[in-house]
JSON list of C-alpha atoms in Angstrom, two decimals:
[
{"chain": "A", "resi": 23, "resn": "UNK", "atom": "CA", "xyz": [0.00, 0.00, 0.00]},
{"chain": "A", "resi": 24, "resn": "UNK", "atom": "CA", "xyz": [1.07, 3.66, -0.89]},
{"chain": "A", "resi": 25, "resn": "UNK", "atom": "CA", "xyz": [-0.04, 6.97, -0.08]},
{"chain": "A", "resi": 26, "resn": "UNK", "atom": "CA", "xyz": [1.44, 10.54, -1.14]},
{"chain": "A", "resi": 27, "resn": "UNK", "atom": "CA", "xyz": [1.87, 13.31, 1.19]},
{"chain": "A", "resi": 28, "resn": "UNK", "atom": "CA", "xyz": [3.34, 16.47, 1.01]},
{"chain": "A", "resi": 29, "resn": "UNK", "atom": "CA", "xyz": [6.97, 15.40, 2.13]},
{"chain": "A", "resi": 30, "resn": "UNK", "atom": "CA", "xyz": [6.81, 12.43, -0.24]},
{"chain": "A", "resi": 31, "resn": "UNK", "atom": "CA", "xyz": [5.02, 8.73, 0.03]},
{"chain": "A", "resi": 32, "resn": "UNK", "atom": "CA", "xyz": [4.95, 6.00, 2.05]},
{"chain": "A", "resi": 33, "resn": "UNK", "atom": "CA", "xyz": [4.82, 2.41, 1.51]},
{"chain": "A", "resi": 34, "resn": "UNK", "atom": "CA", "xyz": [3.99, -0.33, 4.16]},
{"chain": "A", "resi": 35, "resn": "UNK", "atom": "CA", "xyz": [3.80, -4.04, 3.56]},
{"chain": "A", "resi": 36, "resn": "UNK", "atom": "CA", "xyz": [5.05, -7.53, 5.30]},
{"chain": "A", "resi": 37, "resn": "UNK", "atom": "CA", "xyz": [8.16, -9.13, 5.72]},
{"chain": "A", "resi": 38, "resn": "UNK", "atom": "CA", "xyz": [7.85, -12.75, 6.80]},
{"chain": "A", "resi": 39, "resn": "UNK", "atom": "CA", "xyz": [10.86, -14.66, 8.31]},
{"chain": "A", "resi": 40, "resn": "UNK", "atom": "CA", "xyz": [12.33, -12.01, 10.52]},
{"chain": "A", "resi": 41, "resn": "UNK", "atom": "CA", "xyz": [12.70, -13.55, 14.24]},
{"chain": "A", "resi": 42, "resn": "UNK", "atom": "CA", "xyz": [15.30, -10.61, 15.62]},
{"chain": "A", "resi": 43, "resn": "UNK", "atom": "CA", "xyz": [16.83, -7.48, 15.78]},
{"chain": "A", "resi": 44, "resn": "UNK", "atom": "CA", "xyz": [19.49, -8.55, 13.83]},
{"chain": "A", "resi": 45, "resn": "UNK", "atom": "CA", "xyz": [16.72, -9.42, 11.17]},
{"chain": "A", "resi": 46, "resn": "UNK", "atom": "CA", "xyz": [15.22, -5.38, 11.11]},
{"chain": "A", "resi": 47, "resn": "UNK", "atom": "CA", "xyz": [18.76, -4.42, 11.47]},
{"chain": "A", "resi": 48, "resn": "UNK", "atom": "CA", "xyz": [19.17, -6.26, 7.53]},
{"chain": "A", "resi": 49, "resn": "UNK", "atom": "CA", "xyz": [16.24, -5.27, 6.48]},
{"chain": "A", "resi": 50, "resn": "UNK", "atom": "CA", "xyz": [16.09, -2.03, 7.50]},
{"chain": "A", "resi": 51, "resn": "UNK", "atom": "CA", "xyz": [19.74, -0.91, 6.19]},
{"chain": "A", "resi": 52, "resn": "UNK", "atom": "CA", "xyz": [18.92, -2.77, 2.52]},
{"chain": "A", "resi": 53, "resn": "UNK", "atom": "CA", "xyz": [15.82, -0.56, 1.91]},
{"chain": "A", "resi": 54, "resn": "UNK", "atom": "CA", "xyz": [17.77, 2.31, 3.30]},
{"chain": "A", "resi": 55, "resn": "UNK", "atom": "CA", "xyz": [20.07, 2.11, 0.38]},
{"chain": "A", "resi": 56, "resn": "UNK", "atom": "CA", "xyz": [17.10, 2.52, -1.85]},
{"chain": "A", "resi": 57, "resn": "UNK", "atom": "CA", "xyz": [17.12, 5.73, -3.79]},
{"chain": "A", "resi": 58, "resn": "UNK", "atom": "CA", "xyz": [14.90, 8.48, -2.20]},
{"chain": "A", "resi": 59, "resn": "UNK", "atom": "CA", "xyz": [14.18, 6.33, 0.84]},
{"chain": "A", "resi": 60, "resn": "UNK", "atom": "CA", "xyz": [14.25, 8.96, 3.72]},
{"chain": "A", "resi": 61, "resn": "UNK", "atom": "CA", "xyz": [13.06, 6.56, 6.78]},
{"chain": "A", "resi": 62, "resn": "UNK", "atom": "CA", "xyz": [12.27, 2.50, 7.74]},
{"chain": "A", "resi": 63, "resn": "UNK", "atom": "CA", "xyz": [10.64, 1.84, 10.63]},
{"chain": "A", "resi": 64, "resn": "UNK", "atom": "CA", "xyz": [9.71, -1.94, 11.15]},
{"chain": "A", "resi": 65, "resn": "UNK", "atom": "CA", "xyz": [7.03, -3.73, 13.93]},
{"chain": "A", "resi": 66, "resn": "UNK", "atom": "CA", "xyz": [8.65, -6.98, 14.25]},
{"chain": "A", "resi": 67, "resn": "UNK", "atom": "CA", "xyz": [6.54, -9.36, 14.72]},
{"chain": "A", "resi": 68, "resn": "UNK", "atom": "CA", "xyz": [9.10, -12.62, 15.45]},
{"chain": "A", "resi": 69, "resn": "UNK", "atom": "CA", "xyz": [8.05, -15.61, 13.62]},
{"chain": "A", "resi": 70, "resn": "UNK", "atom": "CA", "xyz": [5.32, -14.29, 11.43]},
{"chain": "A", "resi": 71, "resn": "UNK", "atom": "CA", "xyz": [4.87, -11.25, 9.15]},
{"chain": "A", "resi": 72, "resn": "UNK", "atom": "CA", "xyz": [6.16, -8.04, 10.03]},
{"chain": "A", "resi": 73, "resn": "UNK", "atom": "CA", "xyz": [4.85, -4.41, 9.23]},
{"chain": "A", "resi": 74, "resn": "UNK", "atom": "CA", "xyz": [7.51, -2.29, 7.32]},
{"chain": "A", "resi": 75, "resn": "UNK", "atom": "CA", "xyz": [7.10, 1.35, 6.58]},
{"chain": "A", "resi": 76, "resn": "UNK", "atom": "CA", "xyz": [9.07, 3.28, 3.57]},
{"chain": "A", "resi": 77, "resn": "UNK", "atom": "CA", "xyz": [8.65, 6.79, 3.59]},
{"chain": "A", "resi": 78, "resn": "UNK", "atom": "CA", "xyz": [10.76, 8.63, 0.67]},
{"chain": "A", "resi": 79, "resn": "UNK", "atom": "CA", "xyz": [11.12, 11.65, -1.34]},
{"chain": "A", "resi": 80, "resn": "UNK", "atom": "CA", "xyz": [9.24, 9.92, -4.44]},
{"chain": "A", "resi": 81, "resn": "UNK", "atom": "CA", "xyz": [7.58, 6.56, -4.88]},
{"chain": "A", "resi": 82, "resn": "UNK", "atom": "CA", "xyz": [9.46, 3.12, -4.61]},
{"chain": "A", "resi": 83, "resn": "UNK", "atom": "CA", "xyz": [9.07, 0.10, -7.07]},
{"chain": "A", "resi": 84, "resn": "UNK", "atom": "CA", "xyz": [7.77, -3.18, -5.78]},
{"chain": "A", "resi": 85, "resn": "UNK", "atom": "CA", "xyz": [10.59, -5.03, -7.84]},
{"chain": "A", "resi": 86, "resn": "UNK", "atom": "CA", "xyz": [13.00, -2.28, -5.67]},
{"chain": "A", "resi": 87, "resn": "UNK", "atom": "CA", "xyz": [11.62, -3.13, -2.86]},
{"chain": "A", "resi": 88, "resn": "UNK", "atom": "CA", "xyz": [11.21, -7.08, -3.18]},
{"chain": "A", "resi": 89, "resn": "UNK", "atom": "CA", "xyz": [14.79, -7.75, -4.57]},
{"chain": "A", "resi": 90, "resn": "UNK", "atom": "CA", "xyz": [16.33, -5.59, -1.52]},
{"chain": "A", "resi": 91, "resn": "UNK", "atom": "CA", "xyz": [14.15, -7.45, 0.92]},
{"chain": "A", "resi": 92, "resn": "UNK", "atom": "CA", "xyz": [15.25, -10.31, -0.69]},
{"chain": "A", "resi": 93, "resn": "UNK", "atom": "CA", "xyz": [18.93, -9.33, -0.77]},
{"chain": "A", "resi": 94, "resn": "UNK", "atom": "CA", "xyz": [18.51, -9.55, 2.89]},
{"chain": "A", "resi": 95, "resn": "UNK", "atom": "CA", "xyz": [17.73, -12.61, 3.17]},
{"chain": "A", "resi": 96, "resn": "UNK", "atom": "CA", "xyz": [13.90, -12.19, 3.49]},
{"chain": "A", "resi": 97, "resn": "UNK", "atom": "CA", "xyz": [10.17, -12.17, 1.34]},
{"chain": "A", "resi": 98, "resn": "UNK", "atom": "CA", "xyz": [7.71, -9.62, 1.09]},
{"chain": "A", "resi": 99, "resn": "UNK", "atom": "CA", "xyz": [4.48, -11.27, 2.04]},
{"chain": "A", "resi": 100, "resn": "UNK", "atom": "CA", "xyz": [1.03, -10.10, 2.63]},
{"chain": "A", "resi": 101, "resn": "UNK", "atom": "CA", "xyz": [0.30, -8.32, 5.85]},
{"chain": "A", "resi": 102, "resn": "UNK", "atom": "CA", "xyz": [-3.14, -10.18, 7.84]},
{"chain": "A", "resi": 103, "resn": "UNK", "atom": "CA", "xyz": [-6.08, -7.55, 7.60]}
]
């Protein structure tokens, strides 16, 4: 999901298969290297699918953001409603 605001957009979507800091730690500093990517803030939830939030200066690709989740060593997956 994306919206647009005034300082830019932000993305949020799952991660599944992060179980530790360590794991936000990856997954937060690949997406960080993203171009225009201004801020990653992850709710771990250990075991199951976590809730990531991308806010930068203009939108992000899925493919972007899949292949650096997936540089990291995790999948995007659907977040539970």
């Amino acid at each position: 999901m994306s919206t647009n605001e005034a300082s830019g957009t932000t993305s949020t979507f799952g991660v599944a298969g992060m179980t530790c800091a360590h794991c936000v730690g990856s997954v937060t500093g690949e997406l960080g290297r993203l171009e225009g990517v201004t801020s990653v803030d992850v709710e771990l939830v250990a075991g199951g699918v976590s809730r990531v939030t991308v806010q930068s200066t203009s939108a992000v690709g899925a493919d972007e953001i899949a292949s650096a989740v997936d540089e990291a060593g995790y999948e995007v997956a659907e977040l539970a409603s």
